[in-house]
XYZ file of C-alpha atoms in Angstrom:
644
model
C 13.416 69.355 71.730
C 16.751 67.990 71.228
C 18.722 66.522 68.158
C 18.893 63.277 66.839
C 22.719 62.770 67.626
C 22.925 63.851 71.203
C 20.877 60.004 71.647
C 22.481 58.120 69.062
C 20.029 58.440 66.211
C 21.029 59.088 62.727
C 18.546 62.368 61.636
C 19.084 60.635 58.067
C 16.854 57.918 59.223
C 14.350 59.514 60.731
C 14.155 61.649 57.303
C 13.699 57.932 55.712
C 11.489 56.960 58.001
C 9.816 59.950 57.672
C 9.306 59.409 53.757
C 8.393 55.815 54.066
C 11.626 54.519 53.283
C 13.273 53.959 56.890
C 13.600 49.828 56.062
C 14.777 48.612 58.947
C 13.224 50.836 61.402
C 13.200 48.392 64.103
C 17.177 49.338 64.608
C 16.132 52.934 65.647
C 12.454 53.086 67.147
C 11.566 51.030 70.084
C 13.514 50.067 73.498
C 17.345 49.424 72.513
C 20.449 48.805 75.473
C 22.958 51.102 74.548
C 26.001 52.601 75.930
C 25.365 56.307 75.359
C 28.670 58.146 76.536
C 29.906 56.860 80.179
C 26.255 55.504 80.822
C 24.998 51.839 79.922
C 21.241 51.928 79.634
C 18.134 52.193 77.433
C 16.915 54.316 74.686
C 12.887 54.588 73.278
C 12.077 56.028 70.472
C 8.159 56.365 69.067
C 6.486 58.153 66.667
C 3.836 60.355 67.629
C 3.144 63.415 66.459
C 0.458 65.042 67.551
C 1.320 64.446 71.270
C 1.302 67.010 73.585
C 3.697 64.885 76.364
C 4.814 61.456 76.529
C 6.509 59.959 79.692
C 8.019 56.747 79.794
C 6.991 54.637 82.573
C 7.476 51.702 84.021
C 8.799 48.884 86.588
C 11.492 51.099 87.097
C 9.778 54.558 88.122
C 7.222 52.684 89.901
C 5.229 53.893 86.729
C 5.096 57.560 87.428
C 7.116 59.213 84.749
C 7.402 62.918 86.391
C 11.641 62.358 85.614
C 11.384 60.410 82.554
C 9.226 62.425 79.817
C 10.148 61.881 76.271
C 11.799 65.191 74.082
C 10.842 65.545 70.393
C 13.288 64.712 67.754
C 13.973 67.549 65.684
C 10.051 67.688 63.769
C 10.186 64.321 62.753
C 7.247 63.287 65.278
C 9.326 61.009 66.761
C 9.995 61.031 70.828
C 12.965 59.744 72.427
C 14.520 59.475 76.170
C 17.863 57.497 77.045
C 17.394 56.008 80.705
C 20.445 55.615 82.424
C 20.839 52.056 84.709
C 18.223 49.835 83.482
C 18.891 47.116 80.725
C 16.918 43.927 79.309
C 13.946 43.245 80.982
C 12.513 46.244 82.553
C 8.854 46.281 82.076
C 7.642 49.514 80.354
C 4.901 51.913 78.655
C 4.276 54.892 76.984
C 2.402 57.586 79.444
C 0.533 59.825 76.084
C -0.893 63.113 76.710
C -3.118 63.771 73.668
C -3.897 67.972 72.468
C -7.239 67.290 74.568
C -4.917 66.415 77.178
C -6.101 62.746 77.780
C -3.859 60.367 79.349
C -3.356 56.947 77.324
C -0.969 54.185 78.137
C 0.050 52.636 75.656
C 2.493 49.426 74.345
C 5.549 50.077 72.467
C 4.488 49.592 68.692
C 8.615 48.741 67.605
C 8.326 46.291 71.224
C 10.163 43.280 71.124
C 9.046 41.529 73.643
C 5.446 41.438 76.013
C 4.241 40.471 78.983
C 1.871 37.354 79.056
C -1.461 38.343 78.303
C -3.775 39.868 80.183
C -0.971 42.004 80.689
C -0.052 44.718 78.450
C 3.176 46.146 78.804
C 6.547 46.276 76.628
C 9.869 44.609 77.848
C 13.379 45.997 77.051
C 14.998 43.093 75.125
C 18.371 42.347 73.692
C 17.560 40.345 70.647
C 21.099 40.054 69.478
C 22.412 37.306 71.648
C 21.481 33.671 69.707
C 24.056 32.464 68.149
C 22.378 31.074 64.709
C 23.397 27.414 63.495
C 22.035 27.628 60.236
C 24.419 29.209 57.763
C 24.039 25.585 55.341
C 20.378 26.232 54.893
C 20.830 30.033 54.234
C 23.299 28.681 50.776
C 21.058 25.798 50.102
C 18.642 28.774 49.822
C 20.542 30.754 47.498
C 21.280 27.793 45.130
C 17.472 26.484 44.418
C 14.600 28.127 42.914
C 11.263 27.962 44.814
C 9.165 27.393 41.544
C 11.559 24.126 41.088
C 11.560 23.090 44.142
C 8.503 20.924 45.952
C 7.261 22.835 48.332
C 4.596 20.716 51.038
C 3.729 23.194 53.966
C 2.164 22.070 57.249
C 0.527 25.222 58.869
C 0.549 25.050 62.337
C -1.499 26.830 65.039
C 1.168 26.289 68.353
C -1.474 26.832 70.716
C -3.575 23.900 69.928
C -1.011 21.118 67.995
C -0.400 19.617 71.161
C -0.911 21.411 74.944
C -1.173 20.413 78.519
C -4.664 21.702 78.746
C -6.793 24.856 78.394
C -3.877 27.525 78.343
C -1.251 25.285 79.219
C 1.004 25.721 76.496
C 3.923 24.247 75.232
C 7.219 26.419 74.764
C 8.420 27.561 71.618
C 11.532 25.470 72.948
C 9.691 21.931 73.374
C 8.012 22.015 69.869
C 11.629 22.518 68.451
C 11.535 18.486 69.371
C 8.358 17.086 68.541
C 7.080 19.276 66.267
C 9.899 19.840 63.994
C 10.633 15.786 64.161
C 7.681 14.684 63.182
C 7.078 17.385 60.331
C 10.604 15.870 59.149
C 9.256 12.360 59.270
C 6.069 13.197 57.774
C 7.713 14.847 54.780
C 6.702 18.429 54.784
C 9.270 20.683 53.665
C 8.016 23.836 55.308
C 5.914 24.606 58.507
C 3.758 27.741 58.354
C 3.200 29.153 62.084
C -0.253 30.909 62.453
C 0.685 34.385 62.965
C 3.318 34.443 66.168
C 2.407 38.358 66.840
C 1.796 39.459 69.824
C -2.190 39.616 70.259
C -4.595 40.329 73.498
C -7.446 37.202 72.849
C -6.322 33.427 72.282
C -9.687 33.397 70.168
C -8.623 35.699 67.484
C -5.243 32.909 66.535
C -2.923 35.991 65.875
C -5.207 37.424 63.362
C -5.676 40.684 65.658
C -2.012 41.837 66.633
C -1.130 44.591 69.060
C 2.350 43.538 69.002
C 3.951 43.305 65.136
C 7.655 42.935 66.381
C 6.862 40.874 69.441
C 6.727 37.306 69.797
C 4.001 36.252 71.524
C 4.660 35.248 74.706
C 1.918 32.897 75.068
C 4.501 30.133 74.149
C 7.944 31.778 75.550
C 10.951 34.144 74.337
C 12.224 35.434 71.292
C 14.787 33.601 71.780
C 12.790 30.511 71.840
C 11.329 31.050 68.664
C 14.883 32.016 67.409
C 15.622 28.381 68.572
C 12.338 26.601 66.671
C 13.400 28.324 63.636
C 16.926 27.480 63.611
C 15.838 24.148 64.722
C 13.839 23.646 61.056
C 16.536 24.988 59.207
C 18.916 22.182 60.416
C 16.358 19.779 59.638
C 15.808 21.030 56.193
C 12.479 23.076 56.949
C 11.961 26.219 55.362
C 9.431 28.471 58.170
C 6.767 30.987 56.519
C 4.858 33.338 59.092
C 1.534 34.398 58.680
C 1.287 38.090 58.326
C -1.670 40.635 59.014
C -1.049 44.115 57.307
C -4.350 44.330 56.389
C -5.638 45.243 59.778
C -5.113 45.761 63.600
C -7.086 45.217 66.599
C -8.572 48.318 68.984
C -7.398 47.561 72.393
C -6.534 50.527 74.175
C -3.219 49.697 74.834
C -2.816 49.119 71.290
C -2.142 51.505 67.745
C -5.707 53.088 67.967
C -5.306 56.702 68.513
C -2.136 55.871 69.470
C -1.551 60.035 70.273
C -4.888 60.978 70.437
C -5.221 60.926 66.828
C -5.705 58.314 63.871
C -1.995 58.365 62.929
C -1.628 54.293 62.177
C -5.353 54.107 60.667
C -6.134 56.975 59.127
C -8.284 59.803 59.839
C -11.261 58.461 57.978
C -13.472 55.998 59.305
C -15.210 54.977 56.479
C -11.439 53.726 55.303
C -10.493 52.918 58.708
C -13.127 50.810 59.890
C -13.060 46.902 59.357
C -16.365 46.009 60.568
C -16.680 42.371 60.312
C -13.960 41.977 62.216
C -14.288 44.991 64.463
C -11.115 46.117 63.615
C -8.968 48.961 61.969
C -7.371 49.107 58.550
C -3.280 50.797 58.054
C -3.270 53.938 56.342
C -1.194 52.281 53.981
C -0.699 56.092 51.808
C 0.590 57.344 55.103
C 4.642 56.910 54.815
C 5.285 56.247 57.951
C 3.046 53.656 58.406
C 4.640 52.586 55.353
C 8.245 52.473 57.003
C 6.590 50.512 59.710
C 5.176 47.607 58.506
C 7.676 47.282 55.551
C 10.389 46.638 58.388
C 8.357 44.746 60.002
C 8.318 42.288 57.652
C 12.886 42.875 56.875
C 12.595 42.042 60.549
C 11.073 38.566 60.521
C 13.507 38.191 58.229
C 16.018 39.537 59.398
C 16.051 38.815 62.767
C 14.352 35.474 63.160
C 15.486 34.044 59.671
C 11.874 33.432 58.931
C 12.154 32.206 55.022
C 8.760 33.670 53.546
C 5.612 35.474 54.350
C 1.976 34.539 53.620
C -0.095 37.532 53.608
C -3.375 37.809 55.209
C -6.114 39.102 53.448
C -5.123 40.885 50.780
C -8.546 40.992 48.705
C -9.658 42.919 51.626
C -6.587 45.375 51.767
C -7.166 45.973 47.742
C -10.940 46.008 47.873
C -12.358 49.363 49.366
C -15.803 47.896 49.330
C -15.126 44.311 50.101
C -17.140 43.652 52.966
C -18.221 46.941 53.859
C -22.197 48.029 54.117
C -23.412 50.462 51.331
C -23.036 53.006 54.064
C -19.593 52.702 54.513
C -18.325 52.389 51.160
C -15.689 54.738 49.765
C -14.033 55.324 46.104
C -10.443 56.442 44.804
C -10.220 59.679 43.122
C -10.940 57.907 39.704
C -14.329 56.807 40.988
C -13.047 53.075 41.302
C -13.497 50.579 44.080
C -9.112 49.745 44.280
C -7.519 51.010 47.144
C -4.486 52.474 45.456
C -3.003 53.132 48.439
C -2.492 49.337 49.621
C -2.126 48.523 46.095
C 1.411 50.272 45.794
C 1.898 49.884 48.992
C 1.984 45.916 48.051
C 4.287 46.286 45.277
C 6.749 48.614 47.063
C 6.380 45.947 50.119
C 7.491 42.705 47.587
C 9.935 44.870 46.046
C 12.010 45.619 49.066
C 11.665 42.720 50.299
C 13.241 40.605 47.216
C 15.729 43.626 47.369
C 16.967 42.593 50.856
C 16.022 38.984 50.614
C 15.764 37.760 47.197
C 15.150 33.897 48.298
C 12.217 34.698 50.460
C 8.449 33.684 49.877
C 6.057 36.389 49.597
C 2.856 34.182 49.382
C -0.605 36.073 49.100
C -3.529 34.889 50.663
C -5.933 36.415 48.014
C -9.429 35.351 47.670
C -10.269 38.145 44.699
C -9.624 37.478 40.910
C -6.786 40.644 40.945
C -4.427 39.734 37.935
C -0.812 39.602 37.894
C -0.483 39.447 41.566
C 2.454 37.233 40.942
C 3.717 39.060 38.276
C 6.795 41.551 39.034
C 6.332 45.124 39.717
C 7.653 46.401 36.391
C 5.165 44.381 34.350
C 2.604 45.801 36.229
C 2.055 43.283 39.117
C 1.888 42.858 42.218
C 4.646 41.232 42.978
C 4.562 38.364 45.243
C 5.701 35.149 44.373
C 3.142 32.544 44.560
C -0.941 32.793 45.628
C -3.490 31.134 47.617
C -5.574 29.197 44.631
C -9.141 30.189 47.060
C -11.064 29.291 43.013
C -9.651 25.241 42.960
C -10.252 25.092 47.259
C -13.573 26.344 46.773
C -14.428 24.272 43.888
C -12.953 20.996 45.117
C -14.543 21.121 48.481
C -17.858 21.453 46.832
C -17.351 18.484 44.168
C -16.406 16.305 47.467
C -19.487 17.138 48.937
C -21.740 16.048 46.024
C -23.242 12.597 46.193
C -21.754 10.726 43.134
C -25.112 10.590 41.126
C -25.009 14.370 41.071
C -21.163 15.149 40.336
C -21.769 13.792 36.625
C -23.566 17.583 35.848
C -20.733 19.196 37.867
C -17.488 17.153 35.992
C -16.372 21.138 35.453
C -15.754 21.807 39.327
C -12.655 19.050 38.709
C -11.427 20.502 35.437
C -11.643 23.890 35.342
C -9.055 24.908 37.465
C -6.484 24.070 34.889
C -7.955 26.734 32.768
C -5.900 29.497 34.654
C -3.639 27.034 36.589
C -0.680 28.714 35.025
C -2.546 32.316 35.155
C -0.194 33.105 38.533
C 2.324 30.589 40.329
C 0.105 29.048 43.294
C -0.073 27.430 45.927
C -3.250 24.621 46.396
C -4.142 25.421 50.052
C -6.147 23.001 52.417
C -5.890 25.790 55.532
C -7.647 26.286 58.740
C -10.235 28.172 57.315
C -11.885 25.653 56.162
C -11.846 23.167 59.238
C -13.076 26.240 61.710
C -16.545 25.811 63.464
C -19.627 25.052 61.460
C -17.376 24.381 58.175
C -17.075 20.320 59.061
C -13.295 18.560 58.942
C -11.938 18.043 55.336
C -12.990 14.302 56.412
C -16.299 14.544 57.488
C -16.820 16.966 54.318
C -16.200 13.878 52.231
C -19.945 12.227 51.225
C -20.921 9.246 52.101
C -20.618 6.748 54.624
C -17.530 6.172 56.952
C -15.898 3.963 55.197
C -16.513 5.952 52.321
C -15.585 9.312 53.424
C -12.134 7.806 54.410
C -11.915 6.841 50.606
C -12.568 10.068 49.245
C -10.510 12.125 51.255
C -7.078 9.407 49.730
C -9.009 10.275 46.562
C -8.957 14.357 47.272
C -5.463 14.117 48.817
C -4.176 12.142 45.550
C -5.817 14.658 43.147
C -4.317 17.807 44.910
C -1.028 16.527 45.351
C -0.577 15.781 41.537
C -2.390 18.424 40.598
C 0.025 22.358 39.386
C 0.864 23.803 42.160
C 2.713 23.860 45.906
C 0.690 22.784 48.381
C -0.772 23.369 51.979
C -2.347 21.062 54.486
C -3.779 22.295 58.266
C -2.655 20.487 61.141
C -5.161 17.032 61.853
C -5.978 16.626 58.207
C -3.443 14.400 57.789
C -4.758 11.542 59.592
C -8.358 12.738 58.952
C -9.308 14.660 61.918
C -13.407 13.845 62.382
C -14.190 17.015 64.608
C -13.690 20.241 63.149
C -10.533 22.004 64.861
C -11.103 23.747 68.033
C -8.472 25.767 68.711
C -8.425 26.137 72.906
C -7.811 22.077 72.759
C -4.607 19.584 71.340
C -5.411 17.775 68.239
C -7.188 14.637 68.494
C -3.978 12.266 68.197
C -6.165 9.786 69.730
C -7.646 9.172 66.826
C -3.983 7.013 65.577
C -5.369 4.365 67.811
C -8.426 3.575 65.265
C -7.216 1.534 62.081
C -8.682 3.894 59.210
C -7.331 7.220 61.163
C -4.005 5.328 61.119
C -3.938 4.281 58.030
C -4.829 7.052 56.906
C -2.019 9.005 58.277
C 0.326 6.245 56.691
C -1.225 6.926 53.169
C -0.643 10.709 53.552
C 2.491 9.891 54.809
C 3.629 7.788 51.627
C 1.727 10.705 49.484
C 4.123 13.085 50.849
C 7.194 11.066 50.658
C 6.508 10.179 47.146
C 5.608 14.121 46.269
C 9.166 14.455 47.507
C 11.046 11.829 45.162
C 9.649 12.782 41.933
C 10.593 15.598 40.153
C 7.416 15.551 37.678
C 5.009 16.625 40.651
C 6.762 19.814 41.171
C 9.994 20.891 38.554
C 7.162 22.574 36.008
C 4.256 24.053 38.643
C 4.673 27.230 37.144
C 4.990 26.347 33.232
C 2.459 25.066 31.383
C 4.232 22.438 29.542
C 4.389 20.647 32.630
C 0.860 18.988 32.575
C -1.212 17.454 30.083
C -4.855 16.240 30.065
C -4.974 12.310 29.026
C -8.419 12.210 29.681
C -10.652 15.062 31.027
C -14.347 14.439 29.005
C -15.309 11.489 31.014
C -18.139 13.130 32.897
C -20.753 9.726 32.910
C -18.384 7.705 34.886
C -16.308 10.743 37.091
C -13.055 10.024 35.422
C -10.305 12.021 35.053
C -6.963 10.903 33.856
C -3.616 13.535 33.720
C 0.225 13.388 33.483
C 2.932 15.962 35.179
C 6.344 16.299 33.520
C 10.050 16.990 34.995
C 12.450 18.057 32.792
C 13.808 14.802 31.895
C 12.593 13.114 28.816
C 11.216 10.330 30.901
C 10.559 12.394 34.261
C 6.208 11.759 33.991
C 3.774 10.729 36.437
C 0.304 9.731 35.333
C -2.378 10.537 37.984
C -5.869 8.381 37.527
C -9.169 9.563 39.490
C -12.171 8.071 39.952
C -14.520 9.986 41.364
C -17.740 7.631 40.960
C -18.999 4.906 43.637
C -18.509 2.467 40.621
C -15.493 -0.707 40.379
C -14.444 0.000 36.704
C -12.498 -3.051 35.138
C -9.950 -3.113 32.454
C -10.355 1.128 32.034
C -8.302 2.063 29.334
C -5.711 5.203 29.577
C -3.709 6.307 26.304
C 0.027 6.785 27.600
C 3.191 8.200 25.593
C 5.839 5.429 26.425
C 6.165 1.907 25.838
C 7.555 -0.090 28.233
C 6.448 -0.662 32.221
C 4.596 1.853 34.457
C 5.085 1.173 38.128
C 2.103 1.786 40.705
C 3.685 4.405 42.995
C 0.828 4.833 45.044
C -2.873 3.027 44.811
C -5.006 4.257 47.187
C -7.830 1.340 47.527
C -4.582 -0.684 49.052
C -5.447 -2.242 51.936
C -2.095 -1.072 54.057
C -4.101 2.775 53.014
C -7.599 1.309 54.707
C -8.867 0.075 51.348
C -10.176 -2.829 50.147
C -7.331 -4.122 47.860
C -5.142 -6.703 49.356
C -2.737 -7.322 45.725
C -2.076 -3.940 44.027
C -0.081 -4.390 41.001
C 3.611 -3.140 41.069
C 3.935 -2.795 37.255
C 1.481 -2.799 34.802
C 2.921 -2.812 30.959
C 1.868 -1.120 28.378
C 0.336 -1.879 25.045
C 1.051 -0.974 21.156
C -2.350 0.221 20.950
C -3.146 3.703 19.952
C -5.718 5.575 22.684
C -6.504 8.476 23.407
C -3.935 10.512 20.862
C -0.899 8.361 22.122
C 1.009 5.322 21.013
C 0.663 2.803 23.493
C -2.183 1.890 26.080
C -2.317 1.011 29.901
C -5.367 -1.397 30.954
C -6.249 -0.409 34.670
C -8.971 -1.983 36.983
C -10.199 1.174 38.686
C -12.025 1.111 42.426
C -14.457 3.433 43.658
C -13.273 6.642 45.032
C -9.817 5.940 44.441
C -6.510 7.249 43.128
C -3.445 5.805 41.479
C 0.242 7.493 40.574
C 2.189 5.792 37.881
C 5.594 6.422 36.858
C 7.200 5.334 33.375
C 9.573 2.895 34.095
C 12.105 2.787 31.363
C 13.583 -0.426 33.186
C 13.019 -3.697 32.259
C 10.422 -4.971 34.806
C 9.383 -6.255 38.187
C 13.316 -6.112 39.328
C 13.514 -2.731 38.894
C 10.020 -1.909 41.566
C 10.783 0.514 44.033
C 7.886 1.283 46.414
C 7.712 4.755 48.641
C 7.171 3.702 52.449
């Protein structure tokens, strides 16, 4: 046993880390170069404390670790060894002898780098070394408000955006060009990475980690990724990372009976067991489980400047029964089905991190009807800052599906999101989930034929992008991807070379663009004086007719659906202004793949009282299509801007 300064700990933080408070934890456990007296060389530190031995082994001991085992820390549970004369990129394990007196080997959970799978060991790493470049996004940051802001994320899977064949990756380095270019010219003002992690099966996308502080290496070095990162911020992209607390994968090199004992999972199965996914849940009432995945999501932060987190599953993390078998099902001392354990585990999560990084995203992926889980802590929330709205996807995706004789008896699967629109600050999301095998592209989702499938999806796109709420769009959708996504192969840009596909990508293009430019799509997403119905009964002809509002007194957009295969002329909307309304976007314009050749730049409004306001608009509507007015307080066709 020795003490905690003789190796250049600080006992105080293994007491924190001890009592689930150690926040940055990642600074003391794990493989750190140090200079520890006259010697330059490495320390590990790991908690494990029902170990009988553990030897550190390696590339440099020819992995036999007869001269290198670990000592205990004091009775913190934690290990440690300093070894002299090795530095950054010595190859490593941990050699465990359980009570039973098995032998495990085992990855460094605090590892900050891997080997390339199928390998399995740790590397030493330095991760100190990049020299950051961007200190003007980190105050832009500090001087905006995400729920003012517009906020357009691409999510990205790196693996499969573009490649050079089955497992031929591209660098983290070498999409720092293309990717982050053409996510700038596209408009998107953040890219969320499926989750970087390091995990054992290609398959799984990052959903079933082994590594939580390593990078994968399936697409370089950290300080690769370091370079991506800084490479959005100096193009003006904000980067969220998907993150998996809920749950980590079995491999035996991994956290499962990491000492011989359930010390990351918990010593019940029935709690422990995720078997849908064939995985294992945290302990998340266990403290230092606590300490480690609250650093590890300071450290995304911290070290790679990631700006936000979206958090995996977190109806299954507050769910004890959610998909469990009767067998398996457990309750909380009051009887209930609520994990209590994750549940303040979630709040004491979001509060630290808005304590360290109070500009961050905490974004929950949340499929359940949990209130308040963007609500602060002290009122009783959960306290993340904006949700996954899974009720509008859902409902959405269905209506599309419907042939248009049958959506007149479904008119509510359009409306009735705005009755809790304002309920928690969300974001609209159009993910991979729903493009996966046997769930159909968002295109080929659409009904009817080709032509009109392309005219739907403009139609869809239009309505979510004016509709409360940030939004979310998968990789592929944007030019209307026909094959679902298959994630061992590039995106089918291939598909640019057909007229509607490219066209298509131009529209969504524009969409974004224009998102971007007006203020009443996105100043009020969280406030409920920000949108108003114009006309929301017209179920016989699929109609639906809203406005947004900035905070100017003339910052409004008025968005106009149809939904039915029927040409409406001279439709009729009630509007608030008199004066000119330009056509921002019309999505039946030919340059889009419509039909329309002449789309009307202006149209003017009428003294005529409709629909509760003072003036009218008179609108010739296509079928399937969409249409974004603006008030133009100017004084006609001289004043037209259009958004290319």
């Amino acid at each position: 046993m020795i003490n905690a300064a003789s190796i250049g700990m600080s006992t105080r933080d293994l007491y924190l880390f001890n009592q689930g408070t150690l926040f940055h934890s990642y600074r003391t456990f794990g493989a750190h170069p140090i200079r520890l007296g006259d010697d330059s060389g490495v320390r590990f530190a790991v908690w494990a404390p029902n170990a009988r031995s553990i030897r550190v082994v390696g590339s440099f001991n020819d992995w036999n670790g007869k001269r290198h085992a670990m000592l205990k820390v004091g009775e913190t549970g934690v290990w440690s060894l300093f070894v002299p004369e090795i530095g950054p990129g010595t190859v490593y394990k941990y050699e465990i002898e359980s009570q039973q007196g098995k032998i495990m080997l085992k990855s460094d959970p605090f590892a900050f780098q891997s080997e390339l799978r199928p390998g399995t060991a740790s590397i030493v790493t330095d991760l100190g070394g990049y020299r950051w470049r961007d200190d003007s996004w980190q105050r832009r940051k500090q001087e905006e408000s995400p729920y003012h802001e517009p906020m357009l994320t691409y999510e990205v899977h790196l693996g499969s955006w573009k490649n050079n064949g089955k497992e031929l990756f591209w660098t983290y380095e070498q999409m720092a060009g293309e990717l982050v270019d053409y996510v700038t010219i596209m408009g998107y003002t953040h890219i969320e990475l499926m989750p970087v992690t390091e995990h054992p099966l290609d398959q799984s996308w990052g959903y079933q980690a082994t590594g939580y502080y390593s990078a994968t290496s399936r697409y370089g070095t950290p300080e690769q990724l370091m370079f991506l990162i800084d490479r959005c911020h100096e193009r003006g992209i904000g980067v969220i990372l998907d993150w998996v607390p809920g749950h980590f994968c079995k491999d035996d090199h991994g956290l499962r009976l990491f000492d011989g004992t359930p010390i990351y999972e918990g010593a019940n199965p029935l709690r422990a067991e995720k078997p849908l996914w064939g995985t294992l849940a945290f302990d998340f009432g266990c403290t230092e489980v606590q300490s480690f995945l609250i650093s590890n999501a300071i450290y995304w932060m911290d070290v790679f400047h990631v700006d936000g987190l979206r958090v995996d599953a977190v109806a299954s993390m507050i769910d004890l029964h959610l998909d469990k078998p009767p067998e398996m099902r457990t309750f909380n001392k009051h009887g209930g089905s609520e994990n209590t354990d994750a549940i303040q585990f979630l709040k004491k999560l979001n509060e630290t991190v808005f304590h360290y990084f109070p500009d961050s995203l905490m974004i929950a992926e949340d499929s359940s009807s949990w209130p308040a889980v963007t609500s602060p802590t002290y009122m009783g929330g959960l306290g993340f800052n904006f949700k996954w709205n899974m009720g509008w996807m859902n409902d959405m995706l269905r209506y599309m599906a419907l042939a248009p004789k049958d959506r007149i008896h479904h008119h509510n699967l359009i409306t009735f999101s705005l009755v809790y629109a304002f309920s928690e600050n969300f974001v609209l999301p159009l993910s991979h989930d729903e493009v996966v095998h046997g769930k159909k592209s968002l295109l080929n989702k659409m009904s009817g034929t080709y032509d009109q499938k392309f005219a739907q999806l403009r139609l869809f796109y239009g309505y979510w992008m004016t509709h409360p709420g940030k939004k979310l769009l998968f990789m592929g959708s944007e030019w209307g991807q026909y094959d679902e996504w298959k994630d061992a192969e590039s995106l089918d840009w291939k598909l640019l070379d057909y007229p509607l596909h490219n066209r298509m990508h131009h529209y969504v293009k524009t969409l974004n663009h224009a998102y971007a430019q007006l203020p009443s799509l996105w100043e009020r997403d969280c406030d409920p004086g920000g949108f108003e119905w114009i006309d929301v009964h017209n179920a016989a002809q699929c109609i639906i007719v809203f406005m947004r509002r900035g905070h100017g007194i003339n910052e409004f957009s008025v968005s106009i659906c149809n939904f039915s295969d029927q040409p409406l002329q001279s439709y009729v909307i009630g509007v608030p202004e008199p004066g000119f309304y330009r056509v921002v976007i019309n999505s039946e314009s030919n340059e889009f793949g419509g039909t329309w050749e002449h789309v009307p730049e202006l149209i003017e409004s009428r003294p005529v009282i409709w629909q509760g306001r003072p003036c009218s608009l008179v609108v010739d509507l296509a079928p399937f299509s969409f249409q974004l007015l603006t008030y133009d307080p100017g004084e006609g066709p001289q004043m037209v801007e259009t958004f290319h």
